[in-house]
PDB file of N, CA and C in Angstrom:
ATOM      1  N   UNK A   1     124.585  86.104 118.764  1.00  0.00           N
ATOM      2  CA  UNK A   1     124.213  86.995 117.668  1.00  0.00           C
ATOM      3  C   UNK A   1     125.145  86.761 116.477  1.00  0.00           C
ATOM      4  N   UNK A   2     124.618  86.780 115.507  1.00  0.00           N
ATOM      5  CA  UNK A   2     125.328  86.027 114.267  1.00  0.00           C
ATOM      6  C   UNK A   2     126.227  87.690 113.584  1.00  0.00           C
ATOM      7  N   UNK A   3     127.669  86.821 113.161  1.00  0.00           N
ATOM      8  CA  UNK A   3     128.714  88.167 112.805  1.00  0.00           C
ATOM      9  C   UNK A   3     129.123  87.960 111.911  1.00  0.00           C
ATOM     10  N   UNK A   4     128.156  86.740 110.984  1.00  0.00           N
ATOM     11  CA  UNK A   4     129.169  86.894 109.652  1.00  0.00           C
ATOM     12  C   UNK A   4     127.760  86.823 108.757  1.00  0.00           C
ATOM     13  N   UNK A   5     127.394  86.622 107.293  1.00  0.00           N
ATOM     14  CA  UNK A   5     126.406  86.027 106.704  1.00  0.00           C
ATOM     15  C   UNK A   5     126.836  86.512 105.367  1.00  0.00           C
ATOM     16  N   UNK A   6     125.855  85.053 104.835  1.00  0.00           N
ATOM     17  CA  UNK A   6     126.025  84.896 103.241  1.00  0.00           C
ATOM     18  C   UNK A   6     124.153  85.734 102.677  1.00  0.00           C
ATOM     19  N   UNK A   7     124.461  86.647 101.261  1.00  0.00           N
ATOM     20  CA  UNK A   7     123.417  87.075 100.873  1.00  0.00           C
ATOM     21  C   UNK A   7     123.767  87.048  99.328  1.00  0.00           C
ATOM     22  N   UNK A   8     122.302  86.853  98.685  1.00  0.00           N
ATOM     23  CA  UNK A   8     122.092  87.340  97.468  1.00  0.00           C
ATOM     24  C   UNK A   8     121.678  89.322  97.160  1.00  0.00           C
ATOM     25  N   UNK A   9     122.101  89.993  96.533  1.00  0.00           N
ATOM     26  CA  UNK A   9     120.980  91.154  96.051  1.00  0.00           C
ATOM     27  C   UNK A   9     120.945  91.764  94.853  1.00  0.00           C
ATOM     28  N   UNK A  10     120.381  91.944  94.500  1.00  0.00           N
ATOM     29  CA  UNK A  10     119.784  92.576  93.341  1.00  0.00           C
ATOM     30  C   UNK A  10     119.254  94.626  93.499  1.00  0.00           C
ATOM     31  N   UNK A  11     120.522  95.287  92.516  1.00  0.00           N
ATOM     32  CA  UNK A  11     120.754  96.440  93.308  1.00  0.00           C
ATOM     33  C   UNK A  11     120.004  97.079  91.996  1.00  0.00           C
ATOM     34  N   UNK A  12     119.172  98.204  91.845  1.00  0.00           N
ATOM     35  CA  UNK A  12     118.799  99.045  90.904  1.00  0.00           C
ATOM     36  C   UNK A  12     118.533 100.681  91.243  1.00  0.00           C
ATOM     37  N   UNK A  13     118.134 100.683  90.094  1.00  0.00           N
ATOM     38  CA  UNK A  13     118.539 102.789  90.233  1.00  0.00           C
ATOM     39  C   UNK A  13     117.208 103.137  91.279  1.00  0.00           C
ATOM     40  N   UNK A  14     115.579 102.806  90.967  1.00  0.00           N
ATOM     41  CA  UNK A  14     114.774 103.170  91.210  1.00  0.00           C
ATOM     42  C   UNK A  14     113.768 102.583  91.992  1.00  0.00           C
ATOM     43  N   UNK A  15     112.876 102.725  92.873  1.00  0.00           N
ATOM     44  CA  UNK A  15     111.797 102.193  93.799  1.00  0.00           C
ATOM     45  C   UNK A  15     111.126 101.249  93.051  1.00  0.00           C
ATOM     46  N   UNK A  16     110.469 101.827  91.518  1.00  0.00           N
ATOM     47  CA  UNK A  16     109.550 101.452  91.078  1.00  0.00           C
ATOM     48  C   UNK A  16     109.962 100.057  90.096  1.00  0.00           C
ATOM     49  N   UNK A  17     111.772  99.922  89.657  1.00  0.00           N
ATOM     50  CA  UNK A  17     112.006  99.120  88.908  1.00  0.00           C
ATOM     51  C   UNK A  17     112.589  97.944  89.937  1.00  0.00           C
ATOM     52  N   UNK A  18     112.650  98.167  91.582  1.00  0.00           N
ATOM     53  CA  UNK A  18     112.756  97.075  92.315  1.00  0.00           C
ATOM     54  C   UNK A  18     112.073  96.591  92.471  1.00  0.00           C
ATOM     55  N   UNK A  19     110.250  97.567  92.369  1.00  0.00           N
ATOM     56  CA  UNK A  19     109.564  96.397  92.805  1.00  0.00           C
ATOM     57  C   UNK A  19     108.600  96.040  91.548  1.00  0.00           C
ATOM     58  N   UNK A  20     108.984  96.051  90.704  1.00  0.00           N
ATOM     59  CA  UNK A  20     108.985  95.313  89.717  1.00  0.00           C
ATOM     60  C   UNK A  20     109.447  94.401  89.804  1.00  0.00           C
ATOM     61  N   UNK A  21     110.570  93.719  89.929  1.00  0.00           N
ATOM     62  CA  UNK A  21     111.764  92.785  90.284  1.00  0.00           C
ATOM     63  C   UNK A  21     110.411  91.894  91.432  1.00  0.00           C
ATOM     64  N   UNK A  22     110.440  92.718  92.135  1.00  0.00           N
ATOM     65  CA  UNK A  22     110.148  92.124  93.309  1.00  0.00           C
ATOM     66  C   UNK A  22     108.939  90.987  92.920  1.00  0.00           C
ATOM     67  N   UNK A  23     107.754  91.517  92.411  1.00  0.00           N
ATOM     68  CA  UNK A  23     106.654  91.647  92.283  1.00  0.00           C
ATOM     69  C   UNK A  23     106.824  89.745  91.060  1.00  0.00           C
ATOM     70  N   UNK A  24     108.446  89.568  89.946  1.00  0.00           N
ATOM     71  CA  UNK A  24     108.617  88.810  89.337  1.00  0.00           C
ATOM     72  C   UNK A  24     109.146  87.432  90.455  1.00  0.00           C
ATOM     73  N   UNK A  25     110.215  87.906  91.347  1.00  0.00           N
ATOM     74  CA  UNK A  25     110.202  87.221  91.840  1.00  0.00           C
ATOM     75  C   UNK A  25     109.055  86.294  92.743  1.00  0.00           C
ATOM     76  N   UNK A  26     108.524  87.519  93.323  1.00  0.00           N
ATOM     77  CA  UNK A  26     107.090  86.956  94.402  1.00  0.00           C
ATOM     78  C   UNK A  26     106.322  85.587  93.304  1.00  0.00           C
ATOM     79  N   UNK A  27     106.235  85.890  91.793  1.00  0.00           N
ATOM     80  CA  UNK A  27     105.661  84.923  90.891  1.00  0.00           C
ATOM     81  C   UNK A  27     106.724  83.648  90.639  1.00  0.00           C
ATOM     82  N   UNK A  28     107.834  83.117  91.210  1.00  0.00           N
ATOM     83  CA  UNK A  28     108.307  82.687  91.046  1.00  0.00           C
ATOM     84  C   UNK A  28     109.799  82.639  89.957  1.00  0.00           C
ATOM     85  N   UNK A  29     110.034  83.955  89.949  1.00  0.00           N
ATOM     86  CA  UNK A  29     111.236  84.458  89.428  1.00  0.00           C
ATOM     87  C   UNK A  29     112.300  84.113  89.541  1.00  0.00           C
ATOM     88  N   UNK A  30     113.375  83.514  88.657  1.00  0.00           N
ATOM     89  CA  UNK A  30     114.493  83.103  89.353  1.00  0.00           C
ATOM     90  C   UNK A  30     115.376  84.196  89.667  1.00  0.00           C
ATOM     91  N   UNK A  31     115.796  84.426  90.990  1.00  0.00           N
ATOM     92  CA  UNK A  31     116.597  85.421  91.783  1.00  0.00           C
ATOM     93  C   UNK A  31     118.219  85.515  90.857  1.00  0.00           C
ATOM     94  N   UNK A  32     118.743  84.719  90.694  1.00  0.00           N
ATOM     95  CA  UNK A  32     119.731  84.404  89.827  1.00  0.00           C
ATOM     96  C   UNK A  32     120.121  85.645  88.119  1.00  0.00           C
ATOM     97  N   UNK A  33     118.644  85.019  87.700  1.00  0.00           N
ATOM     98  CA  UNK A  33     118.258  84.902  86.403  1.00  0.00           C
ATOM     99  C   UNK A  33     117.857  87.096  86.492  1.00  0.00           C
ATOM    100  N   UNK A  34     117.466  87.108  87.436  1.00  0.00           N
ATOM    101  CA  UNK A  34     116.641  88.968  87.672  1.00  0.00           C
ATOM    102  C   UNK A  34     117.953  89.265  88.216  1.00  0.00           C
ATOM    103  N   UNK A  35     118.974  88.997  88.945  1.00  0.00           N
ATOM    104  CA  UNK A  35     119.747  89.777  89.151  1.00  0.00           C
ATOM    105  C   UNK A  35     120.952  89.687  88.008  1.00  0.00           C
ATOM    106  N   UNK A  36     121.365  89.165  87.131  1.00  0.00           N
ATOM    107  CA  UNK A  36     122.270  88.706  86.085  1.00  0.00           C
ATOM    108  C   UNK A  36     121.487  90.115  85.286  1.00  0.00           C
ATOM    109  N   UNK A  37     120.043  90.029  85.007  1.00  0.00           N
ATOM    110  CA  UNK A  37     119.484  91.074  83.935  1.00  0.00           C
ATOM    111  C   UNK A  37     119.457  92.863  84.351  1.00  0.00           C
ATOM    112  N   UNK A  38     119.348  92.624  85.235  1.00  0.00           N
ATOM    113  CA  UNK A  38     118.712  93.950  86.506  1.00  0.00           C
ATOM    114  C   UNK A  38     119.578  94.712  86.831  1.00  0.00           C
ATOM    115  N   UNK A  39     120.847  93.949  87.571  1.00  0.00           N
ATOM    116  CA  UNK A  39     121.591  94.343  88.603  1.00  0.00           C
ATOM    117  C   UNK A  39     122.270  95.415  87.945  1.00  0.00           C
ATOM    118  N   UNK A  40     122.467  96.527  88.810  1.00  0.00           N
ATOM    119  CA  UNK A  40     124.170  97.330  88.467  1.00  0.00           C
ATOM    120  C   UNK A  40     125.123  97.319  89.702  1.00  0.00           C
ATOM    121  N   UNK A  41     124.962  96.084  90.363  1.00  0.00           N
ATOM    122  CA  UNK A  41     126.130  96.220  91.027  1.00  0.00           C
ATOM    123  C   UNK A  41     126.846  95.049  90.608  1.00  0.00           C
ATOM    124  N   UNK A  42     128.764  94.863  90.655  1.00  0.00           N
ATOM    125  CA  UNK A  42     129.329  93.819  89.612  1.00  0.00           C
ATOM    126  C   UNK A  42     129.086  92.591  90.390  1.00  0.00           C
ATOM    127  N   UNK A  43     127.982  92.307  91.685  1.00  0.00           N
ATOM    128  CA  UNK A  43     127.918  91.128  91.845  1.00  0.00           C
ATOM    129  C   UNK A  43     126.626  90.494  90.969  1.00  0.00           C
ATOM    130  N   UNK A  44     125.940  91.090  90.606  1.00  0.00           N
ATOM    131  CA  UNK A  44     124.943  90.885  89.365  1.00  0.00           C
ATOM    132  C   UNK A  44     125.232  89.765  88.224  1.00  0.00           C
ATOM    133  N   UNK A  45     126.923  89.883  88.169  1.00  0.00           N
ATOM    134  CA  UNK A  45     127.128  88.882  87.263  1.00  0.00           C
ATOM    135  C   UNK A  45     127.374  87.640  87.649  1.00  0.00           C
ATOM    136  N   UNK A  46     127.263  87.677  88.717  1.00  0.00           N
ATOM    137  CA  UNK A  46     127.390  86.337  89.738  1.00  0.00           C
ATOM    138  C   UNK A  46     126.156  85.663  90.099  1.00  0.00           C
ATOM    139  N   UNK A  47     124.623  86.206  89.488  1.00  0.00           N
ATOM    140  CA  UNK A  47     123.699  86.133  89.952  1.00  0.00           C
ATOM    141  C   UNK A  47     123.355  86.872  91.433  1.00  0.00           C
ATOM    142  N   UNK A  48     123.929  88.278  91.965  1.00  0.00           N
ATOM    143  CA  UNK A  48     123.963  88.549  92.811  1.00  0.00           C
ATOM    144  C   UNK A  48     124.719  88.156  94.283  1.00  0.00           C
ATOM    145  N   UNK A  49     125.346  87.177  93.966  1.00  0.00           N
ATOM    146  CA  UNK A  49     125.586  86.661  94.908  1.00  0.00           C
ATOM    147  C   UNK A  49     126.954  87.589  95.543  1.00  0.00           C
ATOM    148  N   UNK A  50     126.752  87.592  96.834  1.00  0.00           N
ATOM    149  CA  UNK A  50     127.975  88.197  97.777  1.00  0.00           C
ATOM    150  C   UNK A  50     128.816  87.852  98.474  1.00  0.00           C
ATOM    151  N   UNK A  51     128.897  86.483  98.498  1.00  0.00           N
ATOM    152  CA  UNK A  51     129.524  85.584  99.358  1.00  0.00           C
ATOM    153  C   UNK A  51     129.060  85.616 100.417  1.00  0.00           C
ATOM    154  N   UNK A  52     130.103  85.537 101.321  1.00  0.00           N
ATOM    155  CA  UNK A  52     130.155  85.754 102.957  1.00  0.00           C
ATOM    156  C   UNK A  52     131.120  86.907 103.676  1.00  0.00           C
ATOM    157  N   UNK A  53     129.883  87.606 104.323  1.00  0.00           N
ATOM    158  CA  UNK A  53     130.411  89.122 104.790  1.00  0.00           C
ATOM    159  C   UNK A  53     130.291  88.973 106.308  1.00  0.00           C
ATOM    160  N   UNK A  54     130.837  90.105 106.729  1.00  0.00           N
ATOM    161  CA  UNK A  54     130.790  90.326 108.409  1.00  0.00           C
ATOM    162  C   UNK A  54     130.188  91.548 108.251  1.00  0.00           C
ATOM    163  N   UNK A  55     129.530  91.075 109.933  1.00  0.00           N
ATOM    164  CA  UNK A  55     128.655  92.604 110.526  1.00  0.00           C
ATOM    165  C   UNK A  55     129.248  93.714 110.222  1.00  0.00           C
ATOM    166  N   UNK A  56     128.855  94.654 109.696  1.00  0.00           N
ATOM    167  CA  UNK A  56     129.746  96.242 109.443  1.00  0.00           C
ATOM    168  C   UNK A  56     130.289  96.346 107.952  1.00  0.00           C
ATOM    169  N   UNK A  57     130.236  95.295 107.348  1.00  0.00           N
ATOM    170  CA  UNK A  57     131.148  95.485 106.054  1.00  0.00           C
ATOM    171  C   UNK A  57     129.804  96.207 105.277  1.00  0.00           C
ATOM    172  N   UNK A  58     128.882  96.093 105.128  1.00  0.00           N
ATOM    173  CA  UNK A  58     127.667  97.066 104.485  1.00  0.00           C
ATOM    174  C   UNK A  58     127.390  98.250 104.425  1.00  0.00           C
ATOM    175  N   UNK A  59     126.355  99.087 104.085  1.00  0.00           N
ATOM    176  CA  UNK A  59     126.188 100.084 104.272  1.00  0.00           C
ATOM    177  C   UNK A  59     125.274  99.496 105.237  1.00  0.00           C
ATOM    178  N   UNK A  60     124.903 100.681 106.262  1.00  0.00           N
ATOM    179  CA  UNK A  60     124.322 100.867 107.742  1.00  0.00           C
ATOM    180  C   UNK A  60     122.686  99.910 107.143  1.00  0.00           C
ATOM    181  N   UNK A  61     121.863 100.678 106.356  1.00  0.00           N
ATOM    182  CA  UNK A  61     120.599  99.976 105.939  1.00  0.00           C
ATOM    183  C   UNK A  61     120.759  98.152 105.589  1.00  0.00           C
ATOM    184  N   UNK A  62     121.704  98.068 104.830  1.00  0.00           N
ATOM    185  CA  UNK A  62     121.403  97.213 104.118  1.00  0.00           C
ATOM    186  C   UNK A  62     122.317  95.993 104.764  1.00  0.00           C
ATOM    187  N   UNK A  63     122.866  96.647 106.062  1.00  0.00           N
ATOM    188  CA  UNK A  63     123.722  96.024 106.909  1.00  0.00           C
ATOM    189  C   UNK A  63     121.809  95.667 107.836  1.00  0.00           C
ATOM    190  N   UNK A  64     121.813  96.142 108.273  1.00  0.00           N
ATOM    191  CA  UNK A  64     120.486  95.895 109.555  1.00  0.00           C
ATOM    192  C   UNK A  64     119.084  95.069 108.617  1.00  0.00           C
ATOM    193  N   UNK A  65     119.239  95.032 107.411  1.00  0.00           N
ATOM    194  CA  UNK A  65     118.090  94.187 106.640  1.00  0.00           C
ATOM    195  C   UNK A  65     119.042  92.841 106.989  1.00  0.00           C
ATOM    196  N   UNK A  66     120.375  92.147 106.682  1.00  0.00           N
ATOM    197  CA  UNK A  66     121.048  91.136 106.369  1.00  0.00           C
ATOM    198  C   UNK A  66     120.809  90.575 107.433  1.00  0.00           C
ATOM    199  N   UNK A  67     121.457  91.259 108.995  1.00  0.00           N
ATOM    200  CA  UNK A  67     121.285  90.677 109.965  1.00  0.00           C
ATOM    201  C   UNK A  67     120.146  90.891 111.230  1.00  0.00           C
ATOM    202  N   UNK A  68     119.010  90.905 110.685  1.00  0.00           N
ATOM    203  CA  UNK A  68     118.039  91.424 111.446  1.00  0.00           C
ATOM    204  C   UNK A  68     116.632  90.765 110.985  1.00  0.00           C
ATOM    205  N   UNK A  69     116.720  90.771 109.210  1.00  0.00           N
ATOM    206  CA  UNK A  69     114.846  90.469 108.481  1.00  0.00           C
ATOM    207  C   UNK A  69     115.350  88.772 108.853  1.00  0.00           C
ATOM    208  N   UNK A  70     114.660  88.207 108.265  1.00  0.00           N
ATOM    209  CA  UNK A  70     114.584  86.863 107.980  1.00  0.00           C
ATOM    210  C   UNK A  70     115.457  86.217 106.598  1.00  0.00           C
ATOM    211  N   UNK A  71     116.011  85.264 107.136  1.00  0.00           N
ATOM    212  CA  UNK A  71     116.263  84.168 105.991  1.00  0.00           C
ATOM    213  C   UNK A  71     115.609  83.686 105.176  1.00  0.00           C
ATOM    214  N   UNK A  72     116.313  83.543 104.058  1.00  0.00           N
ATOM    215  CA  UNK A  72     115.727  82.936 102.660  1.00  0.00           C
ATOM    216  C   UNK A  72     114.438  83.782 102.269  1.00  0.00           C
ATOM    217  N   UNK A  73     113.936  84.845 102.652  1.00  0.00           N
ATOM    218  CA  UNK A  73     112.368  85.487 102.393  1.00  0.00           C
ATOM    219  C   UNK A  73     113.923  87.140 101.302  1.00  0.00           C
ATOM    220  N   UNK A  74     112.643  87.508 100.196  1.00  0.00           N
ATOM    221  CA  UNK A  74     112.959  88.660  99.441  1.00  0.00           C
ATOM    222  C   UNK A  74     112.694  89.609 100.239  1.00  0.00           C
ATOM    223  N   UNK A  75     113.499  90.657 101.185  1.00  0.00           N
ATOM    224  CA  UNK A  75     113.231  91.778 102.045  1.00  0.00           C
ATOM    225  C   UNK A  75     113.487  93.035 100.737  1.00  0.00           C
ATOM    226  N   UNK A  76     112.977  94.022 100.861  1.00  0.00           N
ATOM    227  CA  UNK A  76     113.269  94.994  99.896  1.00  0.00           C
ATOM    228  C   UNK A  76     111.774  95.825  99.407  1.00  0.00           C
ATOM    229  N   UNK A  77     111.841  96.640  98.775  1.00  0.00           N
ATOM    230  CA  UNK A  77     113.153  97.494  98.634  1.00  0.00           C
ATOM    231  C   UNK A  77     113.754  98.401 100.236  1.00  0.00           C
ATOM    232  N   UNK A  78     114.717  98.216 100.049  1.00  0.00           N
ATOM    233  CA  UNK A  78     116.284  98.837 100.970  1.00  0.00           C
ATOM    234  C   UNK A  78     116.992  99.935 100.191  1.00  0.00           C
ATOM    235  N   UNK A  79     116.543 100.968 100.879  1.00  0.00           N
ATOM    236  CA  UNK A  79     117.470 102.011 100.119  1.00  0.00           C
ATOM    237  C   UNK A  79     118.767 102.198 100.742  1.00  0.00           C
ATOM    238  N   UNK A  80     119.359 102.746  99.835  1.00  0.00           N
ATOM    239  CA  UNK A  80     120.948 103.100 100.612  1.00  0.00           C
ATOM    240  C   UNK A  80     121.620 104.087  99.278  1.00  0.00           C
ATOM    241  N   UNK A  81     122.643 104.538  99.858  1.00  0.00           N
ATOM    242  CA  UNK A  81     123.484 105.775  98.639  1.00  0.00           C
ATOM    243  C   UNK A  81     123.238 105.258  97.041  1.00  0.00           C
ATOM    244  N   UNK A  82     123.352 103.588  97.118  1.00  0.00           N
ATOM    245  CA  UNK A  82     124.186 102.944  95.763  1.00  0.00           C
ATOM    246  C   UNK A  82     122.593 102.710  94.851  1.00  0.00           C
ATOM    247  N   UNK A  83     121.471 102.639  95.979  1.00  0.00           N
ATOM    248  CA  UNK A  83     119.868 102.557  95.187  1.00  0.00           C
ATOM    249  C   UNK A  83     119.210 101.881  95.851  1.00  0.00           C
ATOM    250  N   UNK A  84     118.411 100.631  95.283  1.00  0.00           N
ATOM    251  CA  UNK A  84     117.282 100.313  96.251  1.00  0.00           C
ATOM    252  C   UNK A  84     117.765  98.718  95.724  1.00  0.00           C
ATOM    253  N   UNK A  85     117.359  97.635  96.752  1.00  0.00           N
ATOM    254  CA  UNK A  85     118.435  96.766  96.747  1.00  0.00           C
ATOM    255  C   UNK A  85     116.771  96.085  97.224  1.00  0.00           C
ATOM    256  N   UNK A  86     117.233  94.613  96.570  1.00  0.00           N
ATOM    257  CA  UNK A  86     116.112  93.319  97.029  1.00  0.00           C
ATOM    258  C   UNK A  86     117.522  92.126  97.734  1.00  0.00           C
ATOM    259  N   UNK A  87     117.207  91.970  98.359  1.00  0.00           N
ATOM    260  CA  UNK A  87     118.226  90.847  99.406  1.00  0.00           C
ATOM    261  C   UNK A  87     117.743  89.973  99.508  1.00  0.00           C
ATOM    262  N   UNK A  88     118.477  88.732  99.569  1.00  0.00           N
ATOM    263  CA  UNK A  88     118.073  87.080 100.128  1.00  0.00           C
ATOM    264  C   UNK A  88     118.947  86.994 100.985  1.00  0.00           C
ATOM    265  N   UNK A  89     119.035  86.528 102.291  1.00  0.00           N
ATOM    266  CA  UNK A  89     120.019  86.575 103.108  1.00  0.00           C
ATOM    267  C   UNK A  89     120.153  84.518 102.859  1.00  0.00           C
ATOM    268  N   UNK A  90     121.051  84.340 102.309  1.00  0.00           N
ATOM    269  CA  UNK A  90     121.408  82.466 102.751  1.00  0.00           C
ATOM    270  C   UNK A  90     121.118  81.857 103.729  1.00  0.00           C
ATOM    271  N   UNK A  91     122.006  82.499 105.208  1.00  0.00           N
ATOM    272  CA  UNK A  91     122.308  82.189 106.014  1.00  0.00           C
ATOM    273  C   UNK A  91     123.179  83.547 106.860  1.00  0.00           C
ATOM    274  N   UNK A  92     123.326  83.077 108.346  1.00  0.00           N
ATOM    275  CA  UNK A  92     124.208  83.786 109.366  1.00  0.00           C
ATOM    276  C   UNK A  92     124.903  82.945 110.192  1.00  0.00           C
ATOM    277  N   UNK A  93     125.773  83.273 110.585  1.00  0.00           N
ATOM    278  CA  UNK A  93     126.247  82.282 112.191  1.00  0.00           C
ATOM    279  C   UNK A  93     127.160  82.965 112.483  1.00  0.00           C
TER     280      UNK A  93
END
């Protein structure tokens, strides 16, 4: 069972403006490019990117989307305290 993994996300205030997001990406959106514009969390300026985390370092939701949905696919919206979050998981191992 994989205990570490690398993710992208893209964090916003509301349901309806994630899946908006969502709906750009599904058209071929660059994930990068929507989370740099979108995001309010400070990995946004990174293009979302989060590096590489371990099991537990998340919040509980958005911990069980990372290591649980599928790779490389847009899972979301994920709610949690901070808002509603679109994820790319990289990878796990």
């Amino acid at each position: 069972m994989a205990k570490r993994a690398c993710a992208l996300h893209i964090l916003v205030k509301t349901e309806a403006e994630c899946l908006a997001i969502k709906q750009q990406l599904d058209k071929g959106g660059d994930f990068h490019k929507l989370a740099k514009k979108h995001s309010t969390c400070p990995s946004g300026k990174r293009g979302g990117d989060l590096g590489e985390f371990n099991k537990g370092d998340m919040v509980g939701p958005f911990d069980k989307a990372v290591f649980s949905g599928p790779e490389l696919a847009i899972q979301g919206p994920v709610k949690t305290r901070f808002g509603y979050h679109l994820i790319k998981v990289l990878y796990r191992n």
